[in-house]
PDB file of C-alpha atoms and ligand atoms in Angstrom:
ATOM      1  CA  UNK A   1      -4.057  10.252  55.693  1.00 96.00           C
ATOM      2  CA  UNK A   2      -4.530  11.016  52.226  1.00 98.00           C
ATOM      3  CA  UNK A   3      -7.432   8.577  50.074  1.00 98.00           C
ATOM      4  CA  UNK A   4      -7.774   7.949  46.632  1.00 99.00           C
ATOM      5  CA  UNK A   5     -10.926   6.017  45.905  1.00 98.00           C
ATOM      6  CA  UNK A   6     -11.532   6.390  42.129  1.00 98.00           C
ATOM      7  CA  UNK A   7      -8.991   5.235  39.959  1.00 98.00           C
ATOM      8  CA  UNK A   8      -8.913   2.944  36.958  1.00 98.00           C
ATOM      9  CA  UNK A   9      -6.322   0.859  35.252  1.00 98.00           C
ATOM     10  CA  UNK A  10      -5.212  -0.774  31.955  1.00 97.00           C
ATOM     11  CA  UNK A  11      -7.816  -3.896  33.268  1.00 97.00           C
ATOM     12  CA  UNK A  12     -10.273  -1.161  32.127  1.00 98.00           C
ATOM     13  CA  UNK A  13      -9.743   2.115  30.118  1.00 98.00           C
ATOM     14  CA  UNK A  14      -6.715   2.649  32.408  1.00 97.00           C
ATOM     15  CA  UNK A  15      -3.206   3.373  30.901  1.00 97.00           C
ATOM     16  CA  UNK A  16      -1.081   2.017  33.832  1.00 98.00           C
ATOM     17  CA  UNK A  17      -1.047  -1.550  34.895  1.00 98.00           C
ATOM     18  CA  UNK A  18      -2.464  -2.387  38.117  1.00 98.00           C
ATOM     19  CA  UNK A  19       0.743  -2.662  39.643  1.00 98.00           C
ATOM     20  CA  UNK A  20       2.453   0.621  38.467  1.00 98.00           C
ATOM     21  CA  UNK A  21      -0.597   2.570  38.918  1.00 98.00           C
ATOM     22  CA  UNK A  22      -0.521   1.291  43.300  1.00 98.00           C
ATOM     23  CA  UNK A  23       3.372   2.310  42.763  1.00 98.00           C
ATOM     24  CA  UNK A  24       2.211   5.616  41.236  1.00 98.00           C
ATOM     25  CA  UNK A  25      -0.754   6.262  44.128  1.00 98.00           C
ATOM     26  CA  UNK A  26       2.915   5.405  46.389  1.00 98.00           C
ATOM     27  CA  UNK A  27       4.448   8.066  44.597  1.00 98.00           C
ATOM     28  CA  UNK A  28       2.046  10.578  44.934  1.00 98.00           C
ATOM     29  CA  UNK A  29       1.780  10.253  48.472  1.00 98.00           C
ATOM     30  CA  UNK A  30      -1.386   8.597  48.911  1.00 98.00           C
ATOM     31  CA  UNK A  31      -1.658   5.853  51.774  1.00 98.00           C
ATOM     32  CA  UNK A  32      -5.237   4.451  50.906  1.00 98.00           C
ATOM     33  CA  UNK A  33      -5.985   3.975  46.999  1.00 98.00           C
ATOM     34  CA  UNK A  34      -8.947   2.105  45.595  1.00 98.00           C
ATOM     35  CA  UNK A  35      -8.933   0.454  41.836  1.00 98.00           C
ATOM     36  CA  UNK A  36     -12.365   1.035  40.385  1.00 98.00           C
ATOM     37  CA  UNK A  37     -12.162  -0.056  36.755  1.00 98.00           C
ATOM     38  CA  UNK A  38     -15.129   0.438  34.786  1.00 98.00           C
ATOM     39  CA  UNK A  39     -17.534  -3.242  35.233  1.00 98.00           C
ATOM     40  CA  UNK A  40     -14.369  -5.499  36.440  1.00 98.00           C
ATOM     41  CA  UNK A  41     -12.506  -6.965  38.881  1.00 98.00           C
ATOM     42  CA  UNK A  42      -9.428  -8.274  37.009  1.00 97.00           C
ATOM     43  CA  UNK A  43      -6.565  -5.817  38.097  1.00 98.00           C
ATOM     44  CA  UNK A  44      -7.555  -6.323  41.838  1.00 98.00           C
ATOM     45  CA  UNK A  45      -5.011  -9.161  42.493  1.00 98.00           C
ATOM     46  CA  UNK A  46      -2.292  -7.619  41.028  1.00 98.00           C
ATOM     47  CA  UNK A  47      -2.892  -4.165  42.394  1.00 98.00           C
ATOM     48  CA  UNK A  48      -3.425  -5.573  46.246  1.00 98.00           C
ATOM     49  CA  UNK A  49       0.128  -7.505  45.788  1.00 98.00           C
ATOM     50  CA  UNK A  50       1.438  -3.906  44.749  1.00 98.00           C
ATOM     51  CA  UNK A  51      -0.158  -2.277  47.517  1.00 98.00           C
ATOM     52  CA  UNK A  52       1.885  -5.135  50.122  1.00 98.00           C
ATOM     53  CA  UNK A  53       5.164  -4.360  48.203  1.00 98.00           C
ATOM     54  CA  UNK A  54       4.875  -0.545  48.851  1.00 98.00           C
ATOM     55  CA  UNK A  55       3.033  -0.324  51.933  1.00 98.00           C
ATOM     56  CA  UNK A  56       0.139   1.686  51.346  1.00 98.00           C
ATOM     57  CA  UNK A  57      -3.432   0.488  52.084  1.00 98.00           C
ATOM     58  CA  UNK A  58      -5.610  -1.183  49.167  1.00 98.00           C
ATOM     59  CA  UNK A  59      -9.453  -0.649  48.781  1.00 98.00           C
ATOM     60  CA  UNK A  60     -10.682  -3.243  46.057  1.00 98.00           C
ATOM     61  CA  UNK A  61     -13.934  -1.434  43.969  1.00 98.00           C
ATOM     62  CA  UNK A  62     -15.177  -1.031  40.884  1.00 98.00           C
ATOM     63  CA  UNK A  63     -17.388   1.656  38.544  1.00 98.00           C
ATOM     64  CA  UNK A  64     -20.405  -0.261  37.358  1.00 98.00           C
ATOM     65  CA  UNK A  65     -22.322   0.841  34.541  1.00 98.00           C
ATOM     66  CA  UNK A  66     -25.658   1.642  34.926  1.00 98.00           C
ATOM     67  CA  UNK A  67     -29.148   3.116  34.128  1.00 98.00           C
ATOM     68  CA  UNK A  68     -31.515   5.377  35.754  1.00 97.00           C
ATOM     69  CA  UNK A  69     -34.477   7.247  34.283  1.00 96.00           C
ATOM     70  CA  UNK A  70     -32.931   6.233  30.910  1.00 94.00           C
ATOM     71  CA  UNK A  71     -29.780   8.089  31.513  1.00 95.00           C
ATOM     72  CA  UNK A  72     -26.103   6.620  32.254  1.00 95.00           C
ATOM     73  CA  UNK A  73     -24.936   6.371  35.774  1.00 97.00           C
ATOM     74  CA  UNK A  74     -21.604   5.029  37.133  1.00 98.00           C
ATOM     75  CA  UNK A  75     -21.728   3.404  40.789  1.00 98.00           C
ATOM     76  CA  UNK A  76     -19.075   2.930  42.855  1.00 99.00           C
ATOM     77  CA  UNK A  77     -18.863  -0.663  44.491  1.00 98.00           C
ATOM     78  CA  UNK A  78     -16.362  -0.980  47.458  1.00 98.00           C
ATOM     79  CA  UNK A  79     -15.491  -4.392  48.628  1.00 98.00           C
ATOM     80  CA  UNK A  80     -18.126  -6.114  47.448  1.00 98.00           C
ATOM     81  CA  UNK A  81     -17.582 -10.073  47.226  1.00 97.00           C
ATOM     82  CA  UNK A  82     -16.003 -10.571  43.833  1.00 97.00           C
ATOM     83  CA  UNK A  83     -17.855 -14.480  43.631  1.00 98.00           C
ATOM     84  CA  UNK A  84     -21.481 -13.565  44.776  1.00 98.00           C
ATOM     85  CA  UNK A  85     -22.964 -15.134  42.019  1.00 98.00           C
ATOM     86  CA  UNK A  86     -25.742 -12.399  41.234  1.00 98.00           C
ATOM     87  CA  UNK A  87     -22.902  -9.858  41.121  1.00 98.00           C
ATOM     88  CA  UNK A  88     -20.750 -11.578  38.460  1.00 98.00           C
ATOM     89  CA  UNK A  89     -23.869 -12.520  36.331  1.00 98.00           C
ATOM     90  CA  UNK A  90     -24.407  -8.703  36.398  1.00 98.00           C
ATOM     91  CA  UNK A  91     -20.671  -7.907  35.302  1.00 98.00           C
ATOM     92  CA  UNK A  92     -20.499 -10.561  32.812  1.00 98.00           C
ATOM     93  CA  UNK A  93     -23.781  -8.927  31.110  1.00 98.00           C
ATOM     94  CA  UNK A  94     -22.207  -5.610  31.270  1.00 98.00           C
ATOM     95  CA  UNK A  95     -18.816  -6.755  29.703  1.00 98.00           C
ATOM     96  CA  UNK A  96     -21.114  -8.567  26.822  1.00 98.00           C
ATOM     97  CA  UNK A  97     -22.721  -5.214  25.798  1.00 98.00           C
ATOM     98  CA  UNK A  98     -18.983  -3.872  25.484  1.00 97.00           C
ATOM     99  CA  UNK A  99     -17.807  -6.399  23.686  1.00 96.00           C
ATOM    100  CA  UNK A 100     -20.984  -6.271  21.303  1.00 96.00           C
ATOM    101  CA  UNK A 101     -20.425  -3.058  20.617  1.00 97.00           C
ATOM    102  CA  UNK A 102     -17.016  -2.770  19.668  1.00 97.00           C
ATOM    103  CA  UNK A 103     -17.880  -3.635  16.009  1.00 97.00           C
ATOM    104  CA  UNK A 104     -20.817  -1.391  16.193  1.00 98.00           C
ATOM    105  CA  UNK A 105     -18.920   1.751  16.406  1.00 98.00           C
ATOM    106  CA  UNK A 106     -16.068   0.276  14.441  1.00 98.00           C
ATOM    107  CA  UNK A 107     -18.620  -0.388  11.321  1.00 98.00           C
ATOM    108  CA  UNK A 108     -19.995   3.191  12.107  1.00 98.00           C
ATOM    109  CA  UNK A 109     -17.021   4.774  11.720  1.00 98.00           C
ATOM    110  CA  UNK A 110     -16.258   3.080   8.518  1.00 98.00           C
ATOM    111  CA  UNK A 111     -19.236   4.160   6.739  1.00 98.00           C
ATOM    112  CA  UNK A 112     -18.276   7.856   8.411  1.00 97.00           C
ATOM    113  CA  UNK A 113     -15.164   6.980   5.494  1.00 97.00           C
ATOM    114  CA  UNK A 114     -12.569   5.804   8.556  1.00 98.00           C
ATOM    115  CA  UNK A 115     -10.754   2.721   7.752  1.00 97.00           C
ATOM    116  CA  UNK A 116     -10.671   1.538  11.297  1.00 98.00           C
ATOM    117  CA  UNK A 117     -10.764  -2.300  11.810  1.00 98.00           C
ATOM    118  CA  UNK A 118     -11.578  -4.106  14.872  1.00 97.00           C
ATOM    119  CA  UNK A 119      -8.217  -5.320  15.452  1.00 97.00           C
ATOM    120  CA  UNK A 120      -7.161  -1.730  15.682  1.00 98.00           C
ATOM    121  CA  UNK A 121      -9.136  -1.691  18.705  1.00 97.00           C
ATOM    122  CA  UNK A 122      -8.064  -4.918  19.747  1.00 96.00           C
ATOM    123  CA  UNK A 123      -4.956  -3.653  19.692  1.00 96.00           C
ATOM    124  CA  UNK A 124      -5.565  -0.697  22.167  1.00 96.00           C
ATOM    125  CA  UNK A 125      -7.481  -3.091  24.992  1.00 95.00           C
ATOM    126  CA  UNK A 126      -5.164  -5.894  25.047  1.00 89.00           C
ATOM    127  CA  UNK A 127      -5.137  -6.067  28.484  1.00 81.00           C
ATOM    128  CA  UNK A 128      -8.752  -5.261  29.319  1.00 95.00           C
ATOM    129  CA  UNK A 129     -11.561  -7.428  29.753  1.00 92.00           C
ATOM    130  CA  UNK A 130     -13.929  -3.938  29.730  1.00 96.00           C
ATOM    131  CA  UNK A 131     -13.504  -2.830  25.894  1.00 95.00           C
ATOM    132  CA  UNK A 132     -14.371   0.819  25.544  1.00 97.00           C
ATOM    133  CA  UNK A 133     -14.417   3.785  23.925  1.00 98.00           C
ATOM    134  CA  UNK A 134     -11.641   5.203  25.174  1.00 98.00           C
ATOM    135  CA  UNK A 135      -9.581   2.206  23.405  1.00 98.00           C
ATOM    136  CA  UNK A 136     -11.567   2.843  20.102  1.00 98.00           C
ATOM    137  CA  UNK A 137      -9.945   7.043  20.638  1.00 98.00           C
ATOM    138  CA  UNK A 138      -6.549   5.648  21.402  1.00 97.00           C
ATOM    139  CA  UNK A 139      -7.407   3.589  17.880  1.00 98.00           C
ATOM    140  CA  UNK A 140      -8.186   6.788  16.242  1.00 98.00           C
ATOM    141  CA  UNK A 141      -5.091   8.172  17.751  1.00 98.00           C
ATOM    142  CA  UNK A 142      -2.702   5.848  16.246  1.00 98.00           C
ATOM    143  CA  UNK A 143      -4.172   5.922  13.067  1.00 98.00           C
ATOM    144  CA  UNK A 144      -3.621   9.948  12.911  1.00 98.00           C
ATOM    145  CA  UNK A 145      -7.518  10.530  12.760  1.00 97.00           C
ATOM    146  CA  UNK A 146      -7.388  12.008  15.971  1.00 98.00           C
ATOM    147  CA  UNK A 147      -5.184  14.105  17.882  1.00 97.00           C
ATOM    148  CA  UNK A 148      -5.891  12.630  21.534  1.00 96.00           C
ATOM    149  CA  UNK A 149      -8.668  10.942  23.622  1.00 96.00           C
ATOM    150  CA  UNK A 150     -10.474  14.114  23.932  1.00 96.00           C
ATOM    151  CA  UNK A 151     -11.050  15.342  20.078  1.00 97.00           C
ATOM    152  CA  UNK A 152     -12.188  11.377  19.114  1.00 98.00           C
ATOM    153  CA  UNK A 153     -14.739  11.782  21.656  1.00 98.00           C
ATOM    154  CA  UNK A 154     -15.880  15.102  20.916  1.00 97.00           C
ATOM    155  CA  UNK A 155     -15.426  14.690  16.915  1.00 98.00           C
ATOM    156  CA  UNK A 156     -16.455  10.835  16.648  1.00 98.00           C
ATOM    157  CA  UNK A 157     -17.649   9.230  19.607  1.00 98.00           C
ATOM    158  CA  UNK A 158     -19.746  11.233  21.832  1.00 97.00           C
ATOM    159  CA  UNK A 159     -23.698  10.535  21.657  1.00 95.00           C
ATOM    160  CA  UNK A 160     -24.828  11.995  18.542  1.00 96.00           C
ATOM    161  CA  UNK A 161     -21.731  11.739  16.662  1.00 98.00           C
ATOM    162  CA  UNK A 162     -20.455   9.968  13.583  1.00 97.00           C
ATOM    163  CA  UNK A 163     -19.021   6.887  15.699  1.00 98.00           C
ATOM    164  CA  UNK A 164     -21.362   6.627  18.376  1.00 98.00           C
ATOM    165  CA  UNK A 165     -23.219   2.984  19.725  1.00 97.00           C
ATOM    166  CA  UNK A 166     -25.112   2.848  22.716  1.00 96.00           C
ATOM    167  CA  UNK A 167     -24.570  -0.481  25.088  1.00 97.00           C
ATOM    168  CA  UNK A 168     -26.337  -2.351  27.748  1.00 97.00           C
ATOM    169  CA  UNK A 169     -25.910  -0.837  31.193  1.00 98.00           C
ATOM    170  CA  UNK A 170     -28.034  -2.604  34.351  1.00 98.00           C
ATOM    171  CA  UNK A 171     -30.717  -0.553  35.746  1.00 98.00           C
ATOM    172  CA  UNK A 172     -29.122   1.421  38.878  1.00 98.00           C
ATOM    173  CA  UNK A 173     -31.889   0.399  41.057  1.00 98.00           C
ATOM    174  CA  UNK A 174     -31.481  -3.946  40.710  1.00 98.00           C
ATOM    175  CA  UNK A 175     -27.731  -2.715  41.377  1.00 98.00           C
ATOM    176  CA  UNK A 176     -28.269  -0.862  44.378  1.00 98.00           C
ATOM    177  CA  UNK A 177     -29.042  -3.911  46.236  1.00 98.00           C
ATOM    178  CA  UNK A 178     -26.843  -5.998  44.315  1.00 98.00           C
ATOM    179  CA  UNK A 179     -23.877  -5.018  45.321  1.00 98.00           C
ATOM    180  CA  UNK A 180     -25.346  -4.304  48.948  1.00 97.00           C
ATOM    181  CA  UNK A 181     -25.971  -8.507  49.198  1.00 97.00           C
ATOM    182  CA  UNK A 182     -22.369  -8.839  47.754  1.00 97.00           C
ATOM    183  CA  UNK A 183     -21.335  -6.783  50.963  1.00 97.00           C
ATOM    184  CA  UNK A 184     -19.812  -4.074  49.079  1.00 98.00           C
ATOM    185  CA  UNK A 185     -20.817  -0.056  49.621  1.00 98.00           C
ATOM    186  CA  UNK A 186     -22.669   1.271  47.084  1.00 98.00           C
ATOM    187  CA  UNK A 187     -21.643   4.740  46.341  1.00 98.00           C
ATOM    188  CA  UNK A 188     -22.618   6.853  43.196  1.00 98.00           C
ATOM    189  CA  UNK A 189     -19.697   8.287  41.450  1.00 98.00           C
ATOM    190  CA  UNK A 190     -19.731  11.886  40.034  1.00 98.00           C
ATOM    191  CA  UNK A 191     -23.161  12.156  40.539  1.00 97.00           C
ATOM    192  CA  UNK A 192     -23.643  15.903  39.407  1.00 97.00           C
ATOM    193  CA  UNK A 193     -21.431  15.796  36.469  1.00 94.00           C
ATOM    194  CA  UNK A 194     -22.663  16.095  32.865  1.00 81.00           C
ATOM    195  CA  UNK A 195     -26.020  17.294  33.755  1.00 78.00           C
ATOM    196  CA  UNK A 196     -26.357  14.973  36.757  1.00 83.00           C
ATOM    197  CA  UNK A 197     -28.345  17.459  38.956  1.00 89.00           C
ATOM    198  CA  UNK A 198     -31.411  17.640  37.222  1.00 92.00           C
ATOM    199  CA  UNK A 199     -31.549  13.621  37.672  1.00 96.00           C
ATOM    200  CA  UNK A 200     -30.159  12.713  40.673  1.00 97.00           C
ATOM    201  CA  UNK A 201     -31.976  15.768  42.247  1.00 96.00           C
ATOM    202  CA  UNK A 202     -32.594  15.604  46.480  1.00 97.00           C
ATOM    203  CA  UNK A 203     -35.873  13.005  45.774  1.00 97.00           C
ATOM    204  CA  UNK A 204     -33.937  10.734  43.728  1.00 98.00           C
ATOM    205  CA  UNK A 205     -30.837  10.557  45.951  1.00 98.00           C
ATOM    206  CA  UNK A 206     -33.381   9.950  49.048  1.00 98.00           C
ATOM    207  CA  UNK A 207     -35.137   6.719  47.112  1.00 98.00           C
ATOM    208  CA  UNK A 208     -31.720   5.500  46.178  1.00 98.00           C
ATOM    209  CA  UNK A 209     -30.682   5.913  49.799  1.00 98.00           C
ATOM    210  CA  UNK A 210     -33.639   3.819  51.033  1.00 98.00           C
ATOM    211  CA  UNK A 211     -33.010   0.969  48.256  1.00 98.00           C
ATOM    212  CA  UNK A 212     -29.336   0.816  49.961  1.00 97.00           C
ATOM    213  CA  UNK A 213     -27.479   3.543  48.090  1.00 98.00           C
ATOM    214  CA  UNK A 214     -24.470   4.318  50.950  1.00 98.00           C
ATOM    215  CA  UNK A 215     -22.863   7.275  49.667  1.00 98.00           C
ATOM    216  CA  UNK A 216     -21.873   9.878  46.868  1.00 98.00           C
ATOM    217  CA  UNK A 217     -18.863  10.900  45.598  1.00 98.00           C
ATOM    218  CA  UNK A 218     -18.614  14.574  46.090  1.00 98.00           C
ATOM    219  CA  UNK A 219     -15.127  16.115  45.328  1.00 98.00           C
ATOM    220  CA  UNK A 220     -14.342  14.946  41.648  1.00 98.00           C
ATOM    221  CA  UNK A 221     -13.040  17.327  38.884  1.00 98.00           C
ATOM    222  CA  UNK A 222     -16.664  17.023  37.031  1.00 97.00           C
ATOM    223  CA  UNK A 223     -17.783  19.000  40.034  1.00 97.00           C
ATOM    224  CA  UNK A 224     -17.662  23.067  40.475  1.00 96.00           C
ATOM    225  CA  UNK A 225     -16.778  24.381  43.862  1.00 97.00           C
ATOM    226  CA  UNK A 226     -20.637  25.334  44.059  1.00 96.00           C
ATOM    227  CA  UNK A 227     -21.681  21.594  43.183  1.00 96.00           C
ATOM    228  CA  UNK A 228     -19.553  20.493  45.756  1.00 98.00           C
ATOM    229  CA  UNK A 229     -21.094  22.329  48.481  1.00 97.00           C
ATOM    230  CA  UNK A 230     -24.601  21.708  47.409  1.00 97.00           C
ATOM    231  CA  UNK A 231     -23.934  17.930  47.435  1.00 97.00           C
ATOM    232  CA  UNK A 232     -22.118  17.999  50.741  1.00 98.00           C
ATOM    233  CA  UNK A 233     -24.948  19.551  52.270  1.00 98.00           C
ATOM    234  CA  UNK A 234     -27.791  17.282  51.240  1.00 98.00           C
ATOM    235  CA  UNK A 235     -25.630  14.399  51.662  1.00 98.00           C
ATOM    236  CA  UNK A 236     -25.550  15.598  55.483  1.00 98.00           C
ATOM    237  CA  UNK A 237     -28.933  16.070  54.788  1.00 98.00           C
ATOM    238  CA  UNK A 238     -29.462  12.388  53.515  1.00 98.00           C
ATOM    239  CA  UNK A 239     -27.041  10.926  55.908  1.00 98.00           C
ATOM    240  CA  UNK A 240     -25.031   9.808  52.936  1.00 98.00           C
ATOM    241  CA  UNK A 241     -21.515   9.335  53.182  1.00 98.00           C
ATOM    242  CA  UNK A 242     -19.341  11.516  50.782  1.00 98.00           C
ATOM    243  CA  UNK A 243     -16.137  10.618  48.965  1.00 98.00           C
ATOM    244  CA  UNK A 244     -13.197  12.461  47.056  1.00 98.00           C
ATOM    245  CA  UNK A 245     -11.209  10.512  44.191  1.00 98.00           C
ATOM    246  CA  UNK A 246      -9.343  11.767  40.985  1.00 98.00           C
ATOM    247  CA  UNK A 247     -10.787   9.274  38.595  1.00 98.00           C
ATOM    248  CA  UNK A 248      -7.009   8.572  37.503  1.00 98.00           C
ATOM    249  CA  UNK A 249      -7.050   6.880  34.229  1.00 98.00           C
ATOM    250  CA  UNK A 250      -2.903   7.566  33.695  1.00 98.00           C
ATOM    251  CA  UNK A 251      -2.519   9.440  30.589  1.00 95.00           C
ATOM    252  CA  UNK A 252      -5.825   8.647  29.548  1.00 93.00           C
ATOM    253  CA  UNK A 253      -7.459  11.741  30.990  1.00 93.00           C
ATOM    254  CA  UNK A 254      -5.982  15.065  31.693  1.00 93.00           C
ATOM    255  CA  UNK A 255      -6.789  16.683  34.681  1.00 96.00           C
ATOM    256  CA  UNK A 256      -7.359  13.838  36.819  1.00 98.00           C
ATOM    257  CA  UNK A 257      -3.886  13.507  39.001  1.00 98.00           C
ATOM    258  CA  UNK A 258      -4.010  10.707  41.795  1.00 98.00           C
ATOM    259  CA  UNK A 259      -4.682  12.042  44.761  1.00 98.00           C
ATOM    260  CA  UNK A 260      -5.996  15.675  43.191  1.00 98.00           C
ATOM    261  CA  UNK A 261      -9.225  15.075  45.231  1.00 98.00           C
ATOM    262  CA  UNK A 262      -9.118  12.958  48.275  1.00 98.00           C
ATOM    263  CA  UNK A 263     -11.612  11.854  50.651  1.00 98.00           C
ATOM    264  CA  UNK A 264     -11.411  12.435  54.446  1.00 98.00           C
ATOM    265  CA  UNK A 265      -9.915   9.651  56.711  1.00 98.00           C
ATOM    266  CA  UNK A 266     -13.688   9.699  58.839  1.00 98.00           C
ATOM    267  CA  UNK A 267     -15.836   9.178  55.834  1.00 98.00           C
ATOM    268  CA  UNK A 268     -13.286   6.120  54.733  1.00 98.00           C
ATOM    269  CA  UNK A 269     -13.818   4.489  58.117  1.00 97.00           C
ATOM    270  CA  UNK A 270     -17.391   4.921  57.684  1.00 97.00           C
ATOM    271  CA  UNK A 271     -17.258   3.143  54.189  1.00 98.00           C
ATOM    272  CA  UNK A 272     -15.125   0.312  55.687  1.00 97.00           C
ATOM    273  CA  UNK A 273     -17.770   0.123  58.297  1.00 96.00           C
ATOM    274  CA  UNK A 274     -20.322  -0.768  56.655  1.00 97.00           C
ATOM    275  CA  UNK A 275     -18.957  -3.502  54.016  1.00 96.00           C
ATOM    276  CA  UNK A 276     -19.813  -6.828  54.249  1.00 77.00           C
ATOM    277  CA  UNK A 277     -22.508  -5.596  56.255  1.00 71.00           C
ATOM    278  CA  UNK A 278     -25.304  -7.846  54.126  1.00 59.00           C
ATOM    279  CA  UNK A 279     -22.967 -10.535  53.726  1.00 55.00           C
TER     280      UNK A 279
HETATM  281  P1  AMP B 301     -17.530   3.727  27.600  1.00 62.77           P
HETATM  282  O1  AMP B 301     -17.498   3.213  29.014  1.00 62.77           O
HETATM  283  O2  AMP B 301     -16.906   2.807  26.650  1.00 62.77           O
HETATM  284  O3  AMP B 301     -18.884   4.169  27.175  1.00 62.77           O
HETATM  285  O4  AMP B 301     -16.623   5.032  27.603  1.00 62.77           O
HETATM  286  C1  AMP B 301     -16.776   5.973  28.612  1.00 62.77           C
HETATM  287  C2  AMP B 301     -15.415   6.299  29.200  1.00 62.77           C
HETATM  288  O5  AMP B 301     -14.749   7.145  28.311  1.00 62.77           O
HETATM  289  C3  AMP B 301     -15.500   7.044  30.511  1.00 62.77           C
HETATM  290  O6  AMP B 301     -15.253   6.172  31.574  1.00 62.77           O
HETATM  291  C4  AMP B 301     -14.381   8.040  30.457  1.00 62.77           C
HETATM  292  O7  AMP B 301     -13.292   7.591  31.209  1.00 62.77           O
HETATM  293  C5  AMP B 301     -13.964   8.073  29.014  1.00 62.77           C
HETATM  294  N1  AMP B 301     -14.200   9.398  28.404  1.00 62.77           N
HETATM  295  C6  AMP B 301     -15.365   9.995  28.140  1.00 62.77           C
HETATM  296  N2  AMP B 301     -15.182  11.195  27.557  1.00 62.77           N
HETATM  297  C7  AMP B 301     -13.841  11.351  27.460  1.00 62.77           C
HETATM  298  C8  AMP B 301     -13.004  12.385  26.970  1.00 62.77           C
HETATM  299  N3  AMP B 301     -13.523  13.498  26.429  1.00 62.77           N
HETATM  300  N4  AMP B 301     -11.665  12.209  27.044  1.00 62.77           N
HETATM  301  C9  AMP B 301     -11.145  11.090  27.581  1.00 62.77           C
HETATM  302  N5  AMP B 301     -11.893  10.075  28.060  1.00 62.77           N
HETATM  303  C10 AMP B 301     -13.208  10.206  28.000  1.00 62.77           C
HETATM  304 FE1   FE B 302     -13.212   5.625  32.219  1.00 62.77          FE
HETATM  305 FE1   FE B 303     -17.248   7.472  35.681  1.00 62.77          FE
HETATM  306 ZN1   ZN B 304     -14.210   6.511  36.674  1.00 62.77          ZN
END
């Protein structure tokens, strides 16, 4: 059994369409792959009719953006209840603060002398309802400011650069139990990458566990060999359950194949387990 539970698609900052990216995790050999686009739920449809035409098995999720200790955190919602009501007031707050802050960056980069308009960007996140910077970079792209996703981040839109906006993200603890009552599994997503130790240290990870957190993902390309192990062993420690995923975005990110990390088939029956546990 090889599982995939980290990808994201064009409903997001994705480059394949829900459909072809289930045909792709087909491809690739996968038999379990999970959609997580970044704060929505709009590709799941699509991607679990995929899933039926290929055969493989479908896990609906999503990466929700959040806040802890004023930093950034992404968590990992599996099968939570896409009506709950608390959930989608949560979402639709998130999705606000993108939208918001489209023409933030886009009037920052003008006065950095870029003659980017917002329609540019429209342009680039057609088919998502979670506008990001990765669809201002494919902007900057096709306007020959940048030469891929990775320079406009590093030259223009990373945190203290020329482009940069912050946005509203919900605090990771209201979340927690959140998507617990929606009777999805909370898991946080690369939780050691970019200078995640230091904040998501042993303490933290037990609080979060007794607020509801279920899991962390473990085996992700942010991680070094040594993180890995580290995590694995206070997630034992924690009686967290640990998770493997690519973090596909199609061409969007290099280095991120389906199926490059995977997570084992135990750990995904755990997962299953326990959603719609609170529900
Ligand atoms: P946002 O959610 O709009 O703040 O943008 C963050 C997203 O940008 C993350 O989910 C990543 O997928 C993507 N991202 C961040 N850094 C890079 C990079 N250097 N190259 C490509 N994508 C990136
Ligand atoms: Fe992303
Ligand atoms: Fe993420
Ligand atoms: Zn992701």
């Amino acid at each position: 059994m090889r599982i995939d539970l980290h990808t994201h698609s064009s409903a997001s900052d994705g480059t394949d369409t829900p459909a072809d990216l289930v045909r792709a995790a087909k491809a690739a050999g996968l038999d379990v792959v999970a959609l997580t686009d970044h704060d929505a739920t709009s590709g799941w449809t699509e991607a679990a009719a995929a899933a039926d035409e290929v055969g493989i098995g479908f896990v609906p999720g999503l990466e929700i953006s959040t806040k802890f200790r004023h930093r950034g955190v992404h968590l990992l919602a599996y099968l939570p209840d896409p009506t709950h009501p608390p959930l989608v007031g949560a979402l639709d707050r998130i999705i606000a603060g993108r939208t918001e802050r489209t023409p933030a960056i886009v009037a920052a980069l003008r006065r950095h002398g870029i003659a980017i308009t917002e329609d540019d960007v429209r342009r680039e996140s057609g088919g998502s309802v979670a506008a990001g910077r990765p669809h201002v970079a494919d902007a900057l792209v096709r306007l020959g400011v940048a030469r891929d996703r990775t320079q406009a981040f590093t030259d223009l839109l990373d945190p203290g650069r020329p482009g940069y906006a912050n946005r509203y993200a919900a605090d990771l603890e209201d979340m927690i139990p959140l998507v617990t009552a929606a009777g999805g599994v909370a898991v946080i997503a690369h939780a050691w990458g970019r200078r995640g130790r230091s904040l998501l240290d042993e303490q933290a990870l037990a609080g979060l566990r007794d607020q509801g957190l279920a899991g962390i993902e473990v085996d992700h390309q942010d991680h070094s060999p040594a993180d890995r192990s580290e995590l694995r062993d206070l997630a034992r420690r924690l009686d967290l359950l640990v998770t493997g995923s690519s973090d596909y975005h199609g061409l969007g990110k290099v280095d991120h194949d389906l199926g490059v990390n995977t997570t084992d088939p135990e750990q995904y029956e755990r997962l299953l387990s326990l959603a719609g546990a609170a529900r």
